[in-house]
Amino acid sequence: MLMPPRPIWSRTTFGWLAYGGNLTKAADSVSVMPKDGARARLFVAPAGTWITLEAGKIATARYTPKTGTITLTLDPATTATPAARLFVETTTKGGRAYTTDAGTDTRGGRTIPLSAGQTTVTLTPH
């Protein structure tokens, strides 16, 4: 069963919004801690970026508007999930493409080895 994405976006009237998670705002970034059972899909509206994990779970995601950087913190490895499978898609006309050095290219996505602790993955626009 696919769960709906956890969008993050900014509105002039209401400020930053996130559905399905707890949002915190810092001086230079906004973070969301997903609270749904899947924790595998995220849409960052200002970046026009759709993030999907086929394996692994998002513990937190941070977006830095000034640089456009998206930082994902992934849950630790389990016996069933030793690696995350990350897909990043630009979904809007003005959206930027993102890259990461984490993991290796595999079948159109990135396979990222998970560790006993949380794993941090930085997505950089280009």
CSV table of N, CA, C and O in Angstrom, one decimal:
chain,number,residue,atom,x,y,z
A,1,MET,N,0.8,-1.2,0.0
A,1,MET,CA,0.0,0.0,0.0
A,1,MET,C,0.9,1.2,0.0
A,1,MET,O,1.8,1.4,0.8
A,2,LEU,N,0.6,2.2,-0.9
A,2,LEU,CA,1.4,3.4,-0.9
A,2,LEU,C,0.8,4.4,0.0
A,2,LEU,O,-0.4,4.6,0.0
A,3,MET,N,1.6,5.1,0.7
A,3,MET,CA,1.1,6.2,1.6
A,3,MET,C,1.3,7.5,0.9
A,3,MET,O,2.2,7.6,0.0
A,4,PRO,N,0.4,8.5,1.2
A,4,PRO,CA,0.6,9.8,0.5
A,4,PRO,C,1.9,10.4,0.9
A,4,PRO,O,2.5,10.1,2.0
A,5,PRO,N,2.4,11.3,0.0
A,5,PRO,CA,3.7,12.0,0.3
A,5,PRO,C,3.5,12.9,1.5
A,5,PRO,O,2.4,13.4,1.8
A,6,ARG,N,4.6,13.3,2.1
A,6,ARG,CA,4.7,14.2,3.2
A,6,ARG,C,5.2,15.5,2.6
A,6,ARG,O,6.4,15.7,2.5
A,7,PRO,N,4.3,16.5,2.2
A,7,PRO,CA,4.8,17.7,1.6
A,7,PRO,C,5.3,18.7,2.5
A,7,PRO,O,4.9,18.8,3.7
A,8,ILE,N,6.3,19.5,2.1
A,8,ILE,CA,6.8,20.6,2.8
A,8,ILE,C,6.7,21.8,1.9
A,8,ILE,O,7.2,21.7,0.7
A,9,TRP,N,6.0,22.9,2.3
A,9,TRP,CA,6.0,24.1,1.4
A,9,TRP,C,5.8,25.3,2.3
A,9,TRP,O,5.5,25.2,3.4
A,10,SER,N,6.0,26.4,1.6
A,10,SER,CA,5.9,27.7,2.3
A,10,SER,C,4.8,28.5,1.6
A,10,SER,O,4.7,28.6,0.4
A,11,ARG,N,4.0,29.1,2.5
A,11,ARG,CA,2.9,30.0,2.0
A,11,ARG,C,3.1,31.3,2.7
A,11,ARG,O,3.4,31.4,3.8
A,12,THR,N,2.8,32.4,1.9
A,12,THR,CA,3.0,33.7,2.4
A,12,THR,C,2.1,33.9,3.6
A,12,THR,O,2.5,34.5,4.6
A,13,THR,N,0.9,33.5,3.5
A,13,THR,CA,-0.1,33.7,4.6
A,13,THR,C,0.2,32.9,5.8
A,13,THR,O,0.1,33.4,6.9
A,14,PHE,N,0.5,31.6,5.7
A,14,PHE,CA,0.6,30.7,6.8
A,14,PHE,C,2.0,30.4,7.2
A,14,PHE,O,2.3,29.7,8.2
A,15,GLY,N,3.0,30.7,6.4
A,15,GLY,CA,4.4,30.3,6.7
A,15,GLY,C,4.6,28.8,6.2
A,15,GLY,O,3.9,28.3,5.3
A,16,TRP,N,5.6,28.2,6.8
A,16,TRP,CA,5.9,26.8,6.4
A,16,TRP,C,4.9,25.8,6.8
A,16,TRP,O,4.4,25.9,8.0
A,17,LEU,N,4.5,24.8,6.0
A,17,LEU,CA,3.5,23.8,6.3
A,17,LEU,C,4.1,22.4,6.0
A,17,LEU,O,4.9,22.3,5.1
A,18,ALA,N,3.7,21.5,6.8
A,18,ALA,CA,4.0,20.1,6.6
A,18,ALA,C,2.9,19.2,7.0
A,18,ALA,O,2.3,19.5,8.1
A,19,TYR,N,2.5,18.2,6.2
A,19,TYR,CA,1.4,17.3,6.6
A,19,TYR,C,2.0,16.0,6.9
A,19,TYR,O,2.9,15.5,6.2
A,20,GLY,N,1.5,15.3,7.9
A,20,GLY,CA,2.0,14.0,8.3
A,20,GLY,C,3.3,14.0,9.1
A,20,GLY,O,3.9,13.0,9.1
A,21,GLY,N,3.6,15.1,9.7
A,21,GLY,CA,4.9,15.1,10.4
A,21,GLY,C,5.0,16.4,11.2
A,21,GLY,O,4.2,17.3,11.1
A,22,ASN,N,6.0,16.5,12.1
A,22,ASN,CA,6.2,17.6,12.9
A,22,ASN,C,7.3,18.5,12.2
A,22,ASN,O,8.3,18.1,11.9
A,23,LEU,N,6.9,19.8,12.1
A,23,LEU,CA,7.8,20.8,11.4
A,23,LEU,C,8.5,21.7,12.4
A,23,LEU,O,7.8,22.1,13.4
A,24,THR,N,9.7,21.9,12.2
A,24,THR,CA,10.5,22.9,13.1
A,24,THR,C,11.2,23.8,12.1
A,24,THR,O,11.7,23.4,11.1
A,25,LYS,N,11.3,25.1,12.5
A,25,LYS,CA,12.0,26.1,11.7
A,25,LYS,C,13.2,26.6,12.4
A,25,LYS,O,13.1,27.0,13.6
A,26,ALA,N,14.3,26.6,11.8
A,26,ALA,CA,15.5,27.2,12.3
A,26,ALA,C,15.8,28.5,11.6
A,26,ALA,O,15.0,28.9,10.6
A,27,ALA,N,16.8,29.2,11.9
A,27,ALA,CA,17.1,30.5,11.2
A,27,ALA,C,17.3,30.3,9.7
A,27,ALA,O,16.9,31.2,9.0
A,28,ASP,N,18.0,29.2,9.3
A,28,ASP,CA,18.3,29.1,7.9
A,28,ASP,C,17.7,27.9,7.2
A,28,ASP,O,18.0,27.6,6.1
A,29,SER,N,16.9,27.1,8.0
A,29,SER,CA,16.3,25.9,7.4
A,29,SER,C,15.0,25.5,8.0
A,29,SER,O,14.6,26.1,9.0
A,30,VAL,N,14.3,24.5,7.4
A,30,VAL,CA,13.1,24.0,8.0
A,30,VAL,C,13.2,22.5,7.9
A,30,VAL,O,13.8,21.9,7.0
A,31,SER,N,12.8,21.8,9.0
A,31,SER,CA,12.9,20.4,9.1
A,31,SER,C,11.5,19.7,9.4
A,31,SER,O,10.7,20.4,10.0
A,32,VAL,N,11.4,18.5,8.9
A,32,VAL,CA,10.2,17.8,9.2
A,32,VAL,C,10.6,16.4,9.7
A,32,VAL,O,11.5,15.8,9.2
A,33,MET,N,9.9,15.9,10.7
A,33,MET,CA,10.0,14.5,11.2
A,33,MET,C,8.7,13.8,10.9
A,33,MET,O,7.7,14.1,11.5
A,34,PRO,N,8.7,13.0,9.9
A,34,PRO,CA,7.5,12.3,9.5
A,34,PRO,C,7.0,11.4,10.6
A,34,PRO,O,7.7,10.8,11.3
A,35,LYS,N,5.6,11.3,10.7
A,35,LYS,CA,5.0,10.6,11.7
A,35,LYS,C,4.1,9.5,11.2
A,35,LYS,O,3.4,8.8,12.0
A,36,ASP,N,4.0,9.3,9.9
A,36,ASP,CA,3.2,8.2,9.3
A,36,ASP,C,4.0,6.9,9.4
A,36,ASP,O,5.2,6.9,9.7
A,37,GLY,N,3.3,5.8,9.1
A,37,GLY,CA,3.9,4.5,9.2
A,37,GLY,C,4.9,4.2,8.2
A,37,GLY,O,5.9,3.5,8.4
A,38,ALA,N,4.8,4.8,7.0
A,38,ALA,CA,5.7,4.5,5.9
A,38,ALA,C,7.0,5.2,6.0
A,38,ALA,O,8.1,4.7,5.8
A,39,ARG,N,6.9,6.6,6.2
A,39,ARG,CA,8.1,7.4,6.2
A,39,ARG,C,9.0,7.2,5.1
A,39,ARG,O,10.3,7.2,5.2
A,40,ALA,N,8.5,7.0,3.9
A,40,ALA,CA,9.3,6.7,2.7
A,40,ALA,C,9.1,7.7,1.5
A,40,ALA,O,9.7,7.5,0.5
A,41,ARG,N,8.2,8.7,1.7
A,41,ARG,CA,8.0,9.6,0.6
A,41,ARG,C,7.9,11.0,1.1
A,41,ARG,O,7.3,11.3,2.1
A,42,LEU,N,8.5,11.9,0.3
A,42,LEU,CA,8.5,13.3,0.7
A,42,LEU,C,8.5,14.2,-0.5
A,42,LEU,O,9.2,13.9,-1.5
A,43,PHE,N,7.7,15.3,-0.5
A,43,PHE,CA,7.7,16.3,-1.6
A,43,PHE,C,8.1,17.6,-1.0
A,43,PHE,O,7.5,18.1,0.0
A,44,VAL,N,9.2,18.2,-1.5
A,44,VAL,CA,9.6,19.5,-1.0
A,44,VAL,C,9.2,20.5,-2.1
A,44,VAL,O,9.8,20.6,-3.2
A,45,ALA,N,8.1,21.2,-1.9
A,45,ALA,CA,7.5,22.0,-2.9
A,45,ALA,C,8.4,23.1,-3.4
A,45,ALA,O,8.4,23.3,-4.6
A,46,PRO,N,9.0,23.9,-2.5
A,46,PRO,CA,9.9,25.0,-3.1
A,46,PRO,C,11.0,24.5,-4.0
A,46,PRO,O,11.4,25.2,-4.9
A,47,ALA,N,11.4,23.3,-3.8
A,47,ALA,CA,12.5,22.7,-4.7
A,47,ALA,C,11.9,21.9,-5.9
A,47,ALA,O,12.6,21.6,-6.8
A,48,GLY,N,10.6,21.7,-5.8
A,48,GLY,CA,9.9,20.9,-6.9
A,48,GLY,C,10.5,19.5,-6.9
A,48,GLY,O,10.6,18.9,-7.9
A,49,THR,N,10.8,18.9,-5.7
A,49,THR,CA,11.5,17.6,-5.6
A,49,THR,C,10.6,16.6,-4.9
A,49,THR,O,10.2,16.8,-3.8
A,50,TRP,N,10.5,15.4,-5.5
A,50,TRP,CA,9.8,14.3,-5.0
A,50,TRP,C,10.8,13.2,-4.6
A,50,TRP,O,11.7,12.8,-5.4
A,51,ILE,N,10.9,12.9,-3.3
A,51,ILE,CA,11.8,11.9,-2.8
A,51,ILE,C,11.1,10.6,-2.4
A,51,ILE,O,10.1,10.7,-1.7
A,52,THR,N,11.6,9.5,-2.9
A,52,THR,CA,11.0,8.2,-2.6
A,52,THR,C,12.0,7.2,-2.1
A,52,THR,O,13.1,7.1,-2.7
A,53,LEU,N,11.7,6.5,-1.1
A,53,LEU,CA,12.6,5.4,-0.6
A,53,LEU,C,11.8,4.1,-0.9
A,53,LEU,O,10.7,3.9,-0.4
A,54,GLU,N,12.5,3.2,-1.7
A,54,GLU,CA,11.9,1.9,-1.9
A,54,GLU,C,12.3,1.0,-0.7
A,54,GLU,O,11.6,0.0,-0.4
A,55,ALA,N,13.4,1.3,0.0
A,55,ALA,CA,13.8,0.6,1.2
A,55,ALA,C,14.4,1.7,2.1
A,55,ALA,O,15.0,2.6,1.6
A,56,GLY,N,14.2,1.5,3.4
A,56,GLY,CA,14.7,2.5,4.4
A,56,GLY,C,13.5,3.4,4.8
A,56,GLY,O,12.5,3.4,4.2
A,57,LYS,N,13.8,4.2,5.8
A,57,LYS,CA,12.8,5.1,6.4
A,57,LYS,C,13.5,6.4,6.7
A,57,LYS,O,14.6,6.5,7.1
A,58,ILE,N,12.7,7.5,6.4
A,58,ILE,CA,13.2,8.9,6.7
A,58,ILE,C,12.9,9.2,8.2
A,58,ILE,O,11.8,9.1,8.6
A,59,ALA,N,14.0,9.5,8.9
A,59,ALA,CA,13.8,9.9,10.3
A,59,ALA,C,13.5,11.4,10.4
A,59,ALA,O,12.6,11.8,11.0
A,60,THR,N,14.3,12.2,9.6
A,60,THR,CA,14.0,13.6,9.5
A,60,THR,C,14.5,14.1,8.1
A,60,THR,O,15.3,13.4,7.5
A,61,ALA,N,14.0,15.2,7.7
A,61,ALA,CA,14.4,15.8,6.4
A,61,ALA,C,14.5,17.3,6.7
A,61,ALA,O,13.7,17.9,7.4
A,62,ARG,N,15.6,17.9,6.2
A,62,ARG,CA,15.9,19.3,6.4
A,62,ARG,C,16.1,20.0,5.0
A,62,ARG,O,16.8,19.5,4.2
A,63,TYR,N,15.4,21.1,4.8
A,63,TYR,CA,15.5,21.9,3.6
A,63,TYR,C,16.1,23.3,3.9
A,63,TYR,O,15.6,23.9,4.8
A,64,THR,N,17.1,23.7,3.2
A,64,THR,CA,17.7,25.0,3.4
A,64,THR,C,17.4,25.8,2.2
A,64,THR,O,18.0,25.6,1.1
A,65,PRO,N,16.5,26.7,2.3
A,65,PRO,CA,16.0,27.5,1.1
A,65,PRO,C,17.1,28.3,0.4
A,65,PRO,O,17.2,28.4,-0.8
A,66,LYS,N,18.1,28.9,1.2
A,66,LYS,CA,19.1,29.7,0.6
A,66,LYS,C,20.0,28.9,-0.4
A,66,LYS,O,20.3,29.4,-1.5
A,67,THR,N,20.3,27.7,0.0
A,67,THR,CA,21.2,26.9,-0.9
A,67,THR,C,20.4,25.8,-1.7
A,67,THR,O,20.9,25.3,-2.7
A,68,GLY,N,19.2,25.6,-1.3
A,68,GLY,CA,18.4,24.5,-1.9
A,68,GLY,C,18.7,23.1,-1.5
A,68,GLY,O,18.2,22.1,-2.0
A,69,THR,N,19.7,23.0,-0.5
A,69,THR,CA,20.1,21.7,-0.1
A,69,THR,C,19.0,21.0,0.7
A,69,THR,O,18.3,21.6,1.5
A,70,ILE,N,18.9,19.7,0.5
A,70,ILE,CA,18.0,18.8,1.2
A,70,ILE,C,18.8,17.8,1.9
A,70,ILE,O,19.6,17.1,1.3
A,71,THR,N,18.7,17.7,3.3
A,71,THR,CA,19.4,16.7,4.0
A,71,THR,C,18.5,15.7,4.6
A,71,THR,O,17.6,16.1,5.4
A,72,LEU,N,18.7,14.4,4.3
A,72,LEU,CA,17.8,13.3,4.8
A,72,LEU,C,18.6,12.6,5.9
A,72,LEU,O,19.8,12.3,5.7
A,73,THR,N,18.0,12.3,7.0
A,73,THR,CA,18.5,11.5,8.0
A,73,THR,C,17.7,10.2,8.0
A,73,THR,O,16.5,10.2,8.1
A,74,LEU,N,18.4,9.1,7.7
A,74,LEU,CA,17.7,7.8,7.6
A,74,LEU,C,17.8,6.9,8.8
A,74,LEU,O,18.8,7.0,9.5
A,75,ASP,N,16.8,6.1,9.1
A,75,ASP,CA,16.9,5.2,10.2
A,75,ASP,C,18.0,4.2,10.1
A,75,ASP,O,18.5,3.9,9.0
A,76,PRO,N,18.5,3.6,11.2
A,76,PRO,CA,19.6,2.7,11.2
A,76,PRO,C,19.2,1.4,10.4
A,76,PRO,O,18.0,1.1,10.2
A,77,ALA,N,20.2,0.7,10.0
A,77,ALA,CA,20.0,-0.6,9.3
A,77,ALA,C,19.3,-1.6,10.2
A,77,ALA,O,19.4,-1.6,11.4
A,78,THR,N,18.5,-2.5,9.5
A,78,THR,CA,17.9,-3.6,10.2
A,78,THR,C,18.3,-4.9,9.4
A,78,THR,O,18.9,-4.8,8.3
A,79,THR,N,18.1,-6.0,9.9
A,79,THR,CA,18.4,-7.3,9.2
A,79,THR,C,17.6,-7.3,7.9
A,79,THR,O,18.1,-7.8,6.9
A,80,ALA,N,16.4,-6.8,7.9
A,80,ALA,CA,15.6,-6.8,6.6
A,80,ALA,C,16.0,-5.7,5.7
A,80,ALA,O,15.7,-5.7,4.5
A,81,THR,N,16.6,-4.6,6.2
A,81,THR,CA,16.9,-3.4,5.4
A,81,THR,C,18.3,-2.9,5.7
A,81,THR,O,18.6,-2.0,6.4
A,82,PRO,N,19.3,-3.6,5.1
A,82,PRO,CA,20.7,-3.2,5.3
A,82,PRO,C,21.1,-2.0,4.4
A,82,PRO,O,22.1,-1.3,4.7
A,83,ALA,N,20.3,-1.6,3.4
A,83,ALA,CA,20.6,-0.5,2.6
A,83,ALA,C,19.3,0.2,2.2
A,83,ALA,O,18.2,-0.4,2.2
A,84,ALA,N,19.3,1.5,2.0
A,84,ALA,CA,18.2,2.3,1.5
A,84,ALA,C,18.3,2.4,0.0
A,84,ALA,O,19.3,2.3,-0.6
A,85,ARG,N,17.1,2.5,-0.7
A,85,ARG,CA,17.0,2.7,-2.1
A,85,ARG,C,16.3,4.0,-2.3
A,85,ARG,O,15.1,4.2,-2.1
A,86,LEU,N,17.1,5.0,-2.8
A,86,LEU,CA,16.6,6.4,-2.9
A,86,LEU,C,16.4,6.8,-4.4
A,86,LEU,O,17.2,6.5,-5.2
A,87,PHE,N,15.2,7.4,-4.6
A,87,PHE,CA,14.9,8.0,-5.9
A,87,PHE,C,14.5,9.4,-5.7
A,87,PHE,O,13.8,9.8,-4.8
A,88,VAL,N,15.1,10.3,-6.5
A,88,VAL,CA,14.8,11.8,-6.4
A,88,VAL,C,14.4,12.2,-7.8
A,88,VAL,O,15.1,12.0,-8.8
A,89,GLU,N,13.2,12.9,-7.8
A,89,GLU,CA,12.6,13.3,-9.1
A,89,GLU,C,12.2,14.7,-9.1
A,89,GLU,O,11.6,15.2,-8.1
A,90,THR,N,12.6,15.5,-10.1
A,90,THR,CA,12.2,16.9,-10.3
A,90,THR,C,10.8,16.8,-10.9
A,90,THR,O,10.6,16.3,-12.0
A,91,THR,N,9.8,17.5,-10.3
A,91,THR,CA,8.4,17.3,-10.7
A,91,THR,C,7.8,18.6,-11.2
A,91,THR,O,6.7,18.6,-11.7
A,92,THR,N,8.5,19.7,-11.1
A,92,THR,CA,7.9,21.0,-11.5
A,92,THR,C,8.8,21.6,-12.6
A,92,THR,O,10.0,21.3,-12.7
A,93,LYS,N,8.2,22.4,-13.4
A,93,LYS,CA,9.0,23.1,-14.5
A,93,LYS,C,10.2,23.9,-14.0
A,93,LYS,O,11.3,23.8,-14.6
A,94,GLY,N,10.0,24.6,-12.9
A,94,GLY,CA,11.1,25.4,-12.4
A,94,GLY,C,12.0,24.6,-11.4
A,94,GLY,O,12.9,25.2,-10.8
A,95,GLY,N,11.7,23.3,-11.1
A,95,GLY,CA,12.4,22.6,-10.1
A,95,GLY,C,13.9,22.3,-10.6
A,95,GLY,O,14.1,22.2,-11.8
A,96,ARG,N,14.8,22.1,-9.6
A,96,ARG,CA,16.1,21.8,-9.9
A,96,ARG,C,16.4,20.3,-9.8
A,96,ARG,O,15.8,19.7,-9.0
A,97,ALA,N,17.4,19.8,-10.5
A,97,ALA,CA,17.8,18.4,-10.4
A,97,ALA,C,18.7,18.3,-9.2
A,97,ALA,O,19.5,19.3,-8.9
A,98,TYR,N,18.7,17.2,-8.5
A,98,TYR,CA,19.5,17.0,-7.3
A,98,TYR,C,20.4,15.8,-7.5
A,98,TYR,O,20.1,14.8,-8.2
A,99,THR,N,21.6,15.9,-6.9
A,99,THR,CA,22.5,14.8,-6.9
A,99,THR,C,23.0,14.5,-5.4
A,99,THR,O,22.9,15.4,-4.6
A,100,THR,N,23.5,13.3,-5.2
A,100,THR,CA,24.2,13.0,-4.0
A,100,THR,C,25.4,12.1,-4.3
A,100,THR,O,25.4,11.3,-5.2
A,101,ASP,N,26.4,12.2,-3.4
A,101,ASP,CA,27.5,11.3,-3.5
A,101,ASP,C,27.4,10.0,-2.7
A,101,ASP,O,28.2,9.1,-2.8
A,102,ALA,N,26.3,10.0,-1.9
A,102,ALA,CA,26.1,8.8,-1.0
A,102,ALA,C,25.6,7.6,-1.9
A,102,ALA,O,24.9,7.7,-2.8
A,103,GLY,N,26.2,6.4,-1.6
A,103,GLY,CA,25.8,5.2,-2.2
A,103,GLY,C,26.3,5.1,-3.7
A,103,GLY,O,27.2,5.8,-4.1
A,104,THR,N,25.6,4.2,-4.4
A,104,THR,CA,26.0,3.9,-5.8
A,104,THR,C,24.7,3.9,-6.6
A,104,THR,O,23.6,3.6,-6.2
A,105,ASP,N,24.9,4.2,-7.9
A,105,ASP,CA,23.8,4.2,-8.9
A,105,ASP,C,23.4,2.7,-9.1
A,105,ASP,O,24.2,1.9,-9.3
A,106,THR,N,22.0,2.5,-8.9
A,106,THR,CA,21.5,1.2,-9.2
A,106,THR,C,20.1,1.3,-9.7
A,106,THR,O,19.2,1.9,-9.1
A,107,ARG,N,19.9,0.8,-10.9
A,107,ARG,CA,18.6,0.8,-11.6
A,107,ARG,C,17.8,2.1,-11.4
A,107,ARG,O,16.6,2.1,-11.0
A,108,GLY,N,18.4,3.2,-11.8
A,108,GLY,CA,17.7,4.5,-11.8
A,108,GLY,C,17.6,5.2,-10.5
A,108,GLY,O,17.1,6.3,-10.4
A,109,GLY,N,18.1,4.6,-9.4
A,109,GLY,CA,18.1,5.2,-8.1
A,109,GLY,C,19.5,5.1,-7.5
A,109,GLY,O,20.5,4.9,-8.2
A,110,ARG,N,19.6,5.3,-6.2
A,110,ARG,CA,20.8,5.2,-5.4
A,110,ARG,C,20.6,4.2,-4.3
A,110,ARG,O,19.6,4.2,-3.6
A,111,THR,N,21.6,3.2,-4.2
A,111,THR,CA,21.6,2.3,-3.1
A,111,THR,C,22.6,2.8,-2.1
A,111,THR,O,23.7,3.0,-2.4
A,112,ILE,N,22.1,3.0,-0.9
A,112,ILE,CA,22.9,3.7,0.2
A,112,ILE,C,23.0,2.7,1.3
A,112,ILE,O,22.0,2.4,2.0
A,113,PRO,N,24.2,2.2,1.6
A,113,PRO,CA,24.4,1.3,2.8
A,113,PRO,C,24.0,2.1,4.1
A,113,PRO,O,24.3,3.2,4.3
A,114,LEU,N,23.2,1.4,4.9
A,114,LEU,CA,22.8,1.9,6.2
A,114,LEU,C,23.8,1.4,7.3
A,114,LEU,O,24.3,0.3,7.1
A,115,SER,N,23.9,2.1,8.4
A,115,SER,CA,24.8,1.7,9.4
A,115,SER,C,24.0,1.4,10.7
A,115,SER,O,22.8,1.5,10.7
A,116,ALA,N,24.7,1.1,11.8
A,116,ALA,CA,24.0,0.8,13.0
A,116,ALA,C,23.4,2.0,13.6
A,116,ALA,O,22.4,1.9,14.4
A,117,GLY,N,23.9,3.2,13.3
A,117,GLY,CA,23.3,4.5,13.7
A,117,GLY,C,22.6,5.1,12.5
A,117,GLY,O,22.5,4.5,11.4
A,118,GLN,N,22.1,6.3,12.7
A,118,GLN,CA,21.4,7.0,11.6
A,118,GLN,C,22.4,7.3,10.5
A,118,GLN,O,23.6,7.6,10.7
A,119,THR,N,21.9,7.4,9.2
A,119,THR,CA,22.7,7.7,8.1
A,119,THR,C,22.2,9.0,7.5
A,119,THR,O,21.0,9.2,7.4
A,120,THR,N,23.2,9.9,7.2
A,120,THR,CA,22.8,11.3,6.7
A,120,THR,C,23.1,11.3,5.2
A,120,THR,O,24.2,10.9,4.8
A,121,VAL,N,22.2,11.7,4.4
A,121,VAL,CA,22.3,11.8,3.0
A,121,VAL,C,22.0,13.3,2.6
A,121,VAL,O,21.0,13.8,2.9
A,122,THR,N,23.0,13.9,1.9
A,122,THR,CA,22.8,15.3,1.5
A,122,THR,C,22.5,15.4,0.0
A,122,THR,O,23.3,14.8,-0.8
A,123,LEU,N,21.4,16.0,-0.4
A,123,LEU,CA,21.0,16.2,-1.8
A,123,LEU,C,21.3,17.6,-2.2
A,123,LEU,O,20.9,18.5,-1.5
A,124,THR,N,22.1,17.8,-3.2
A,124,THR,CA,22.6,19.1,-3.6
A,124,THR,C,22.0,19.4,-5.0
A,124,THR,O,22.1,18.6,-5.9
A,125,PRO,N,21.4,20.6,-5.1
A,125,PRO,CA,20.9,21.0,-6.4
A,125,PRO,C,22.0,21.4,-7.4
A,125,PRO,O,23.1,21.8,-7.0
A,126,HIS,N,21.8,21.1,-8.7
A,126,HIS,CA,22.8,21.5,-9.7
A,126,HIS,C,22.1,22.1,-10.9
A,126,HIS,O,20.9,22.1,-11.0
